[in-house]
Amino acid sequence: MPLYGGIEGGGTKFVCAVGTGPDDLRREIRFPTSTPRENIGESLAFFRQATDELGPLDAVGIASFGPLDPDPRSPTFGYVTTTPKPGWAHTDFAGEVRRALGVPVGFDTDVNVAALGEYRWGAAQGLNTFVYLTIGTGIGGGAMVEGQLVHGLMHPEMGHMRIPHDRTRDPFRGACSYHGDCLEGLAAGPAIEARWGMSPAEMPPDHPAWALEAEYLAYGVVNLILAMSPQRIMMGGGVMEQKQLFAPLRRHVQELLNGYVQARAISDEIDGYIVPPSLGNRSGVLGAIALAEMAARAKS
Amino acid sequence: MPLYGGIEGGGTKFVCAVGTGPDDLRREIRFPTSTPRENIGESLAFFRQATDELGPLDAVGIASFGPLDPDPRSPTFGYVTTTPKPGWAHTDFAGEVRRALGVPVGFDTDVNVAALGEYRWGAAQGLNTFVYLTIGTGIGGGAMVEGQLVHGLMHPEMGHMRIPHDRTRDPFRGACSYHGDCLEGLAAGPAIEARWGMSPAEMPPDHPAWALEAEYLAYGVVNLILAMSPQRIMMGGGVMEQKQLFAPLRRHVQELLNGYVQARAISDEIDGYIVPPSLGNRSGVLGAIALAEMAARAKS
């Protein structure tokens, strides 16, 4: 019976787990994101103790914040590259884990890995082309196209697409330090908070912030539909905990497309087309287990 | 020695060819797009005569305007589906050719097939993730991701992405009958002509239309970079015959990304990143030959 380790290295917290899937997670730990030395050390200590108790791991999967290098043919494969996060730039994340544990290590962006988790056990099962978006302190997106996680030149950075911004209606300049009013700059949690002077978590469901939020998110979703023709879009993250966002978002997507993409999934079945991730906030760590499974298979 | 047929069925003209690649196109014909009966009839007559002279074809590849069904598992595979083009809606384009000639037939969007042509013999050789955009009477895009042409739910419709539009600077409302001021509505040939009251073909290279055009195209390109992380973007079509567009377009792309995607291809080598298709206006018909090659291989 194989056994896998997963690391979800997020911007604010780490989650590590050992197991084989959603019904078989035998150990789990979480700790705040700090320095690579501390976080990788804590992860390795956790895996070593789990190994003592449960037996050896076959592989480890790592879902990491980026930017990072997910290309196995690259000399810097497995590195977190140019992040502004203190201490993390140019960290050989996957290499350190591989050398310490002596097992194959899979490595990809947190959002690609969450997409993989949903593909393996969640709302993307049976599909081959889909998008996983997370709307929280930032906006990120992972995707599978024709059965392959998307990397290309580096990896997608969907949150930074440019969308229409009517400054007459919404004079807020945008909160992205690189782009001002890109999608993330207009619609991630910090943008909502800066625009309205109130934490999104404290806003009632009928606060006008949510109507505007649904419009901005719809622009992003529409652009992704037109760019890569996904069979489904999963939307998670802290902001999407506001479940009242889904109905107006779906309606805006239909209105913006205006019948141009003639697909029943969009015209008639949009409630099943734009959906929350069915693994909830466990897409990432379960995706890391699925990535470990792939890494083990690739080596055998 | 194998022999392939290719059909490029475009919005205004058809091109059919027989051969094996760019250095070996043995017969070629072009005629205006009219009705399916006429155009498919002309194509078949051309292939029959070529076959009499050159020997049997191993397969045919069809690059078609859309919307269409490129999914081989679908009952309507090979159909042009809901096009407003008179007579073409619900036409079994690939099926008619397959039944008449008795050979395997590949079928995909004109832009995906042009992307394939560039991959096989042109500017995308050796890449696995790239975009082919055409800017002409409309704006369309095809893409390969991790070695597979993108289909997903249907196929991409990149020209209809929404981008920022500053109505103070450019009060033109947009020319897209579905979306008004989407990318195509702002930047395709008819939009340029309607905005300035002059055919783009007659505009001098220093006409202010081109500066604005480069800005709009840059928004589209940036969104595609962020959505799917292509290793290269090829830009063809009638509007891109204005070669003076490339320099400001590349500069705007760098400015809009503002260093966020840290890849040398963009920061240092953008002249090789955003490029004209190296097959020029032959990407489509040569892509159709490459598609035939794939269809023959799939059957053998």
XYZ file of C-alpha atoms in Angstrom:
600
model
C 0.000 0.000 0.000
C 1.597 3.294 -1.087
C 1.841 6.294 1.223
C 2.284 9.922 0.187
C 3.262 13.199 1.779
C 1.819 16.562 0.790
C 2.935 20.109 1.571
C 0.702 23.077 0.888
C 2.970 26.075 1.323
C 0.694 29.098 1.271
C 1.295 32.785 1.784
C 0.125 32.718 5.394
C 0.154 29.082 6.490
C 1.657 25.689 5.744
C -0.359 22.470 5.800
C 1.417 19.111 5.690
C -0.339 15.764 5.474
C 0.380 12.082 5.035
C -2.053 9.662 3.451
C -3.470 8.555 0.119
C -6.565 10.706 -0.419
C -9.554 12.502 1.107
C -10.780 9.444 3.021
C -7.331 8.468 4.164
C -5.389 11.406 5.567
C -3.583 9.798 8.500
C -1.561 12.705 9.823
C -1.865 16.432 9.358
C -0.180 19.522 10.764
C -0.396 23.246 10.114
C 1.900 26.098 11.068
C 2.343 29.747 10.040
C 4.492 30.624 7.036
C 7.775 32.114 8.217
C 11.260 31.397 6.813
C 12.285 28.528 4.522
C 14.653 27.177 7.172
C 11.914 27.035 9.776
C 9.045 25.887 7.490
C 11.003 23.253 5.598
C 12.456 22.084 8.926
C 8.992 21.734 10.449
C 7.746 19.887 7.366
C 10.652 17.434 7.429
C 10.254 16.808 11.166
C 6.559 16.072 10.619
C 7.276 13.636 7.760
C 10.035 11.898 9.740
C 7.732 11.316 12.685
C 4.916 10.123 10.384
C 7.354 7.762 8.667
C 8.441 6.312 12.008
C 4.817 5.586 12.865
C 3.323 4.680 9.481
C 6.187 3.442 7.320
C 8.085 5.011 4.440
C 6.648 7.552 2.019
C 6.632 6.771 -1.705
C 6.794 10.417 -2.728
C 6.044 13.969 -1.611
C 4.056 16.625 -3.473
C 4.609 20.321 -2.840
C 2.110 23.061 -3.618
C 3.909 26.340 -3.205
C 3.261 30.047 -3.460
C 5.201 31.532 -6.369
C 6.708 32.655 -8.514
C 8.462 29.343 -8.833
C 10.063 27.030 -11.367
C 7.882 23.983 -12.100
C 9.868 22.783 -15.142
C 11.586 19.432 -14.394
C 14.058 20.073 -17.253
C 15.220 23.371 -15.750
C 18.321 23.666 -13.516
C 16.211 25.643 -11.031
C 13.309 23.166 -11.001
C 11.725 23.143 -7.565
C 12.879 26.629 -6.590
C 10.741 29.446 -5.321
C 12.288 32.151 -7.496
C 11.732 35.902 -7.230
C 9.171 36.222 -4.446
C 9.269 39.360 -2.296
C 8.450 37.124 0.719
C 11.409 37.600 3.133
C 13.961 34.795 2.926
C 12.175 32.773 0.272
C 13.673 34.146 -2.947
C 15.795 31.522 -4.730
C 14.978 28.745 -2.241
C 15.453 25.165 -3.479
C 12.225 24.017 -1.829
C 11.748 20.717 -3.677
C 15.477 19.912 -3.673
C 15.790 20.253 0.092
C 12.832 17.957 0.667
C 14.072 15.435 -1.880
C 17.578 15.282 -0.460
C 16.350 15.038 3.129
C 13.745 12.318 2.533
C 15.233 10.505 -0.448
C 11.924 10.187 -2.313
C 10.583 11.624 -5.591
C 9.156 15.131 -5.129
C 6.500 16.810 -7.271
C 6.438 20.609 -7.274
C 3.942 23.085 -8.680
C 2.056 26.278 -7.880
C -0.486 26.211 -5.065
C -3.247 26.906 -7.583
C -2.189 24.295 -10.145
C -1.998 21.764 -7.325
C -5.435 22.741 -6.035
C -6.707 22.256 -9.606
C -5.107 18.822 -9.579
C -6.781 17.978 -6.263
C -10.177 18.867 -7.706
C -9.368 16.798 -10.801
C -8.371 13.754 -8.749
C -11.133 13.809 -6.125
C -13.322 16.886 -6.527
C -15.399 19.014 -8.878
C -13.148 18.524 -11.916
C -13.261 14.737 -12.046
C -13.657 13.468 -15.605
C -12.801 16.822 -17.218
C -9.647 17.588 -19.179
C -9.739 21.401 -19.462
C -10.700 23.520 -16.468
C -9.671 26.439 -14.288
C -9.294 26.727 -10.528
C -9.410 30.308 -9.245
C -8.814 31.436 -5.708
C -9.980 34.857 -4.540
C -8.451 35.807 -1.201
C -5.599 38.071 -0.171
C -4.607 37.747 -3.828
C -6.199 36.226 -6.912
C -4.532 33.203 -8.434
C -5.485 30.627 -10.987
C -4.343 27.169 -11.970
C -5.518 25.203 -14.953
C -5.464 21.906 -16.700
C -5.750 21.939 -20.499
C -6.369 18.752 -22.466
C -5.264 16.747 -19.422
C -2.045 18.639 -18.603
C -1.436 21.230 -15.890
C -0.524 24.515 -17.578
C 3.054 25.740 -17.223
C 4.315 27.109 -20.525
C 6.822 29.920 -20.126
C 6.496 29.801 -16.333
C 2.979 29.427 -14.949
C -0.233 31.419 -15.301
C -0.789 34.525 -13.184
C -4.485 34.904 -13.911
C -5.143 37.376 -11.124
C -3.280 40.111 -12.935
C -5.345 40.237 -16.127
C -6.582 43.703 -17.062
C -10.328 44.224 -17.109
C -12.641 47.169 -17.716
C -12.766 49.587 -14.787
C -15.322 52.369 -14.861
C -13.719 55.044 -12.678
C -16.905 57.087 -12.669
C -18.747 54.342 -10.818
C -15.741 53.066 -8.875
C -13.056 55.721 -8.400
C -10.908 53.316 -6.334
C -7.506 53.260 -8.013
C -6.731 49.629 -7.395
C -4.534 47.908 -4.824
C -2.028 45.936 -6.901
C 1.497 47.220 -6.329
C 2.500 46.150 -9.847
C -0.566 47.030 -11.911
C -2.946 49.182 -9.887
C -6.359 48.173 -11.166
C -5.781 44.708 -12.574
C -8.295 42.034 -11.534
C -6.464 41.381 -8.258
C -6.045 45.098 -7.682
C -9.805 45.598 -7.990
C -11.246 42.419 -6.523
C -8.947 40.638 -4.057
C -9.626 40.953 -0.320
C -7.259 43.894 0.299
C -8.885 45.846 -2.567
C -12.340 45.303 -1.090
C -11.111 46.410 2.310
C -9.301 49.492 0.973
C -12.244 50.573 -1.193
C -14.910 50.320 1.501
C -12.819 50.869 4.636
C -14.132 47.696 6.150
C -12.900 44.116 6.323
C -14.760 41.895 3.833
C -15.289 39.382 6.650
C -17.373 41.977 8.501
C -19.542 43.014 5.567
C -23.153 41.835 5.551
C -24.239 39.758 2.533
C -26.255 42.691 1.170
C -23.360 45.172 1.316
C -22.971 46.895 -2.092
C -19.367 45.657 -2.149
C -20.578 42.229 -3.229
C -22.512 43.446 -6.262
C -19.419 45.249 -7.536
C -17.223 42.264 -6.657
C -19.406 39.925 -8.723
C -19.052 42.245 -11.714
C -15.265 42.358 -11.553
C -14.969 38.616 -11.042
C -17.285 38.064 -14.015
C -14.889 39.987 -16.269
C -12.049 37.751 -15.148
C -14.079 34.581 -15.626
C -15.289 35.667 -19.068
C -11.737 36.383 -20.209
C -10.628 32.938 -19.048
C -13.564 31.282 -20.836
C -12.629 33.068 -24.053
C -8.896 32.437 -23.692
C -8.918 28.729 -22.871
C -12.440 27.366 -23.183
C -12.607 25.542 -19.835
C -15.229 22.864 -19.255
C -15.735 24.148 -15.692
C -14.432 26.903 -13.419
C -13.932 26.311 -9.713
C -13.800 29.391 -7.499
C -12.504 29.159 -3.959
C -10.579 31.230 -1.438
C -11.674 33.438 1.430
C -13.689 35.924 -0.619
C -15.702 33.134 -2.264
C -16.829 32.005 1.200
C -19.435 34.703 0.525
C -21.710 32.243 -1.235
C -24.097 35.020 -2.281
C -21.456 35.993 -4.871
C -22.101 32.979 -7.073
C -25.593 33.862 -8.340
C -24.836 37.408 -9.585
C -21.435 36.286 -10.863
C -23.017 33.577 -13.002
C -25.635 36.019 -14.297
C -23.001 38.608 -15.213
C -20.943 35.983 -17.042
C -23.964 35.078 -19.174
C -24.741 38.744 -19.810
C -21.171 39.570 -20.773
C -20.869 36.609 -23.150
C -24.279 37.554 -24.557
C -24.858 34.193 -26.223
C -21.599 34.281 -28.137
C -20.219 31.015 -26.780
C -23.068 28.674 -27.615
C -22.575 25.926 -25.093
C -25.314 24.472 -22.906
C -22.889 24.410 -19.989
C -23.001 28.200 -20.026
C -26.469 28.997 -21.393
C -28.470 26.377 -19.469
C -26.291 24.781 -16.832
C -24.181 27.583 -15.450
C -24.893 26.559 -11.846
C -22.764 23.503 -12.566
C -20.232 25.445 -14.638
C -19.052 28.066 -12.151
C -18.841 26.220 -8.857
C -17.088 26.189 -5.501
C -14.282 23.615 -5.258
C -15.912 20.476 -3.896
C -12.921 19.741 -1.657
C -13.420 23.184 -0.076
C -10.244 24.499 1.520
C -8.660 21.037 1.260
C -8.065 21.197 -2.529
C -4.480 22.320 -1.926
C -3.250 19.726 0.529
C -5.128 16.914 -1.228
C -3.756 18.135 -4.534
C -0.287 17.858 -3.019
C -1.042 14.200 -2.204
C -2.212 13.703 -5.814
C 0.985 15.379 -7.050
C 3.034 12.963 -4.915
C 1.099 10.086 -6.470
C 2.077 11.390 -9.936
C 5.718 11.848 -8.890
C 5.848 8.269 -7.604
C 4.320 6.968 -10.841
C 6.744 8.974 -12.970
C 9.701 7.354 -11.198
C 8.421 3.797 -11.375
C 5.565 8.592 -49.934
C 2.474 9.977 -48.208
C 0.362 12.736 -49.728
C -2.002 15.056 -47.885
C -4.789 17.444 -48.714
C -5.494 20.641 -46.833
C -8.493 22.972 -46.815
C -8.345 26.414 -45.276
C -11.935 27.557 -45.135
C -11.837 31.195 -44.164
C -14.496 33.846 -43.829
C -13.791 35.348 -47.241
C -11.789 32.756 -49.182
C -10.999 29.069 -49.403
C -7.520 27.731 -50.069
C -7.018 24.053 -50.914
C -3.649 22.415 -51.373
C -2.073 19.014 -51.908
C 1.424 18.132 -50.766
C 3.476 17.273 -47.715
C 4.801 20.603 -46.421
C 6.074 24.101 -47.231
C 8.700 22.875 -49.714
C 6.361 20.406 -51.334
C 2.969 21.928 -52.149
C 2.194 20.340 -55.509
C -1.224 21.768 -56.233
C -3.081 24.744 -54.862
C -6.335 26.530 -55.591
C -8.262 29.415 -54.046
C -11.851 30.545 -54.463
C -14.236 32.891 -52.615
C -16.263 31.605 -49.658
C -19.893 31.156 -50.696
C -22.191 28.255 -49.791
C -21.198 24.860 -48.366
C -22.544 23.109 -51.437
C -20.442 25.192 -53.758
C -17.274 25.389 -51.624
C -17.198 21.747 -50.576
C -17.962 20.794 -54.183
C -15.063 22.891 -55.481
C -12.744 21.433 -52.836
C -13.689 17.861 -53.729
C -13.311 18.495 -57.457
C -9.833 19.919 -56.800
C -8.790 16.907 -54.714
C -10.181 14.442 -57.260
C -8.210 16.018 -60.053
C -5.069 16.163 -57.911
C -5.541 12.504 -57.011
C -5.857 11.554 -60.672
C -2.571 13.284 -61.388
C -0.558 12.621 -58.232
C -1.994 9.480 -56.682
C -4.218 8.900 -53.655
C -4.321 11.154 -50.586
C -3.563 9.639 -47.180
C -5.728 12.136 -45.318
C -7.240 15.615 -45.464
C -7.008 18.373 -42.858
C -9.632 21.102 -42.620
C -9.106 24.499 -41.010
C -12.513 26.117 -40.763
C -14.098 29.316 -39.574
C -16.298 28.647 -36.549
C -18.012 28.153 -34.318
C -17.511 24.462 -34.929
C -17.278 21.129 -33.168
C -13.683 19.835 -33.032
C -14.374 17.019 -30.536
C -13.885 13.602 -32.197
C -16.031 11.985 -29.477
C -19.004 14.239 -30.225
C -21.859 13.217 -32.568
C -21.503 16.584 -34.317
C -17.712 16.335 -34.726
C -16.687 18.031 -37.935
C -19.695 20.333 -38.109
C -19.680 24.073 -38.492
C -22.334 24.765 -35.861
C -24.069 28.086 -35.179
C -22.392 30.472 -37.589
C -24.450 33.384 -38.927
C -22.735 32.837 -42.301
C -25.603 32.085 -44.756
C -26.064 28.377 -45.426
C -23.220 27.203 -43.220
C -24.977 26.637 -39.890
C -25.044 22.926 -38.964
C -22.970 21.838 -41.969
C -21.199 18.474 -41.679
C -18.043 19.834 -43.300
C -15.615 17.078 -42.281
C -18.170 14.294 -42.768
C -18.917 15.298 -46.356
C -15.235 15.361 -47.231
C -14.576 12.048 -45.475
C -17.467 10.270 -47.167
C -16.615 11.655 -50.600
C -12.875 10.891 -50.481
C -12.813 7.880 -48.153
C -9.783 9.113 -46.171
C -9.271 10.212 -42.555
C -10.161 13.866 -42.029
C -8.811 16.191 -39.327
C -10.933 19.199 -38.407
C -10.234 22.239 -36.259
C -10.602 26.014 -36.100
C -8.717 28.100 -38.653
C -6.673 29.636 -35.834
C -5.825 26.359 -34.077
C -4.739 24.945 -37.421
C -2.612 28.001 -38.168
C -1.026 27.505 -34.732
C -0.342 23.893 -35.714
C 1.228 25.002 -38.986
C 3.608 27.312 -37.113
C 4.385 24.473 -34.689
C 5.165 22.018 -37.479
C 7.169 24.267 -39.794
C 7.202 27.851 -38.493
C 7.847 30.140 -35.549
C 6.548 27.729 -32.893
C 8.831 24.795 -33.679
C 10.142 23.171 -30.514
C 7.652 24.924 -28.202
C 4.816 23.244 -26.364
C 2.714 26.194 -25.168
C 2.055 29.141 -27.477
C -0.644 31.347 -28.958
C -1.407 32.257 -32.562
C -3.464 35.435 -32.921
C -4.877 36.817 -36.126
C -5.986 40.437 -36.347
C -8.033 41.101 -39.454
C -11.734 41.489 -40.125
C -12.079 39.789 -36.745
C -9.671 38.771 -34.000
C -9.179 35.076 -33.387
C -6.717 32.997 -31.469
C -5.580 29.403 -31.445
C -3.263 27.833 -28.933
C -1.269 24.806 -28.045
C -0.762 24.071 -24.350
C 1.721 21.456 -23.178
C 1.745 19.996 -26.684
C -2.033 19.821 -27.255
C -4.224 22.143 -29.313
C -6.728 23.776 -26.961
C -10.371 22.768 -27.285
C -11.924 22.295 -23.863
C -15.615 23.155 -23.770
C -15.597 24.169 -27.446
C -12.615 26.232 -28.596
C -11.113 29.552 -27.522
C -12.613 32.813 -28.765
C -9.765 35.057 -27.698
C -10.873 38.052 -29.741
C -13.818 38.676 -27.458
C -11.952 39.202 -24.208
C -12.862 42.400 -22.356
C -10.113 44.938 -21.895
C -9.878 48.429 -20.418
C -11.404 51.086 -22.661
C -10.934 54.730 -21.715
C -13.934 56.415 -23.297
C -12.505 59.832 -22.581
C -9.575 59.187 -24.869
C -11.438 56.944 -27.307
C -15.185 57.588 -27.342
C -15.725 54.967 -30.090
C -18.333 52.552 -28.737
C -16.916 49.421 -30.276
C -17.916 47.433 -33.344
C -18.657 43.953 -31.996
C -22.313 43.077 -32.519
C -22.245 40.826 -29.453
C -20.090 42.765 -27.014
C -19.549 46.310 -28.261
C -16.097 47.179 -27.004
C -14.442 43.799 -26.522
C -10.939 43.404 -27.980
C -12.306 42.620 -31.455
C -14.842 45.429 -31.129
C -12.040 47.907 -30.429
C -9.142 46.604 -32.494
C -10.183 44.486 -35.501
C -10.108 46.005 -38.973
C -13.775 47.111 -39.050
C -13.356 48.876 -35.688
C -10.337 50.797 -36.975
C -12.241 51.768 -40.102
C -15.378 52.816 -38.208
C -13.427 54.823 -35.621
C -11.334 56.808 -38.074
C -13.590 56.805 -41.127
C -10.809 55.426 -43.274
C -9.768 51.970 -44.388
C -6.780 50.710 -42.377
C -5.127 49.722 -45.662
C -5.070 53.397 -46.672
C -3.672 54.742 -43.413
C -0.055 55.902 -43.406
C 2.254 54.176 -40.892
C 2.315 57.311 -38.706
C -1.480 57.603 -38.478
C -2.528 57.918 -34.802
C -4.737 54.864 -35.325
C -1.695 52.626 -35.003
C -0.590 53.961 -31.636
C -4.047 53.262 -30.203
C -4.176 49.894 -31.946
C -0.896 48.825 -30.341
C -2.296 49.713 -26.912
C -5.450 47.647 -27.338
C -3.575 44.685 -28.755
C -1.140 44.875 -25.829
C -4.022 44.459 -23.372
C -5.144 41.331 -25.208
C -1.637 39.913 -25.359
C -1.005 40.630 -21.678
C -4.214 38.873 -20.677
C -3.229 35.831 -22.714
C 0.257 35.793 -21.163
C -1.296 35.870 -17.696
C -3.994 33.313 -18.494
C -1.913 30.633 -20.173
C 1.776 31.529 -19.933
C 2.684 30.997 -23.596
C 6.326 30.556 -24.582
C 5.736 32.699 -27.678
C 2.916 34.662 -29.321
C 2.567 34.804 -33.085
C 0.507 37.660 -34.503
C -0.717 37.569 -38.071
C -3.658 38.703 -40.165
C -4.247 41.736 -42.325
C -3.882 44.365 -39.594
C -0.506 42.939 -38.528
C 0.796 43.534 -42.056
C 1.414 46.967 -40.551
C 4.813 45.939 -39.257
C 5.232 49.231 -37.392
C 2.728 47.851 -34.852
C 5.161 45.332 -33.396
C 7.592 47.735 -31.694
C 5.031 49.774 -29.689
C 3.010 46.620 -28.979
C 6.014 44.893 -27.442
C 6.858 47.996 -25.402
C 3.282 48.290 -24.086
C 3.263 44.608 -23.116
C 6.406 45.134 -21.042
C 4.979 48.289 -19.481
C 1.669 46.653 -18.621
C 3.303 43.584 -17.068
C 5.658 45.971 -15.218
C 8.177 43.254 -14.359
C 5.611 40.987 -12.738
C 6.265 37.968 -14.955
C 10.004 37.585 -14.480
C 10.988 35.753 -17.629
C 13.886 36.714 -19.875
C 11.716 35.977 -22.910
C 9.627 39.001 -21.944
C 12.096 41.287 -20.164
C 15.096 40.849 -22.493
C 14.043 38.985 -25.606
C 10.594 40.295 -26.421
C 11.494 40.786 -30.106
C 11.562 36.989 -30.321
C 8.565 36.559 -28.033
C 5.896 38.524 -29.907
C 6.534 37.761 -33.557
C 4.855 37.517 -36.953
C 4.045 33.965 -38.031
C 7.071 32.757 -39.979
C 4.852 31.026 -42.554
C 3.156 34.368 -43.193
C -0.300 33.955 -44.677
C 0.419 30.267 -45.378
C 0.130 29.153 -41.721
C -3.473 28.099 -42.314
C -3.177 25.975 -45.411
C 0.113 24.441 -44.248
C -1.450 23.795 -40.848
C -4.221 21.945 -42.668
C -1.564 19.730 -44.278
C -0.050 19.144 -40.816
C -3.510 18.313 -39.476
C -3.959 15.772 -42.270
C -0.612 14.255 -41.316
C -1.898 13.875 -37.735
C -5.197 12.388 -38.911
C -3.333 9.831 -41.034
C -1.108 8.910 -38.108
C -4.089 8.569 -35.739
C -5.706 6.069 -38.101
C -2.637 3.958 -38.705
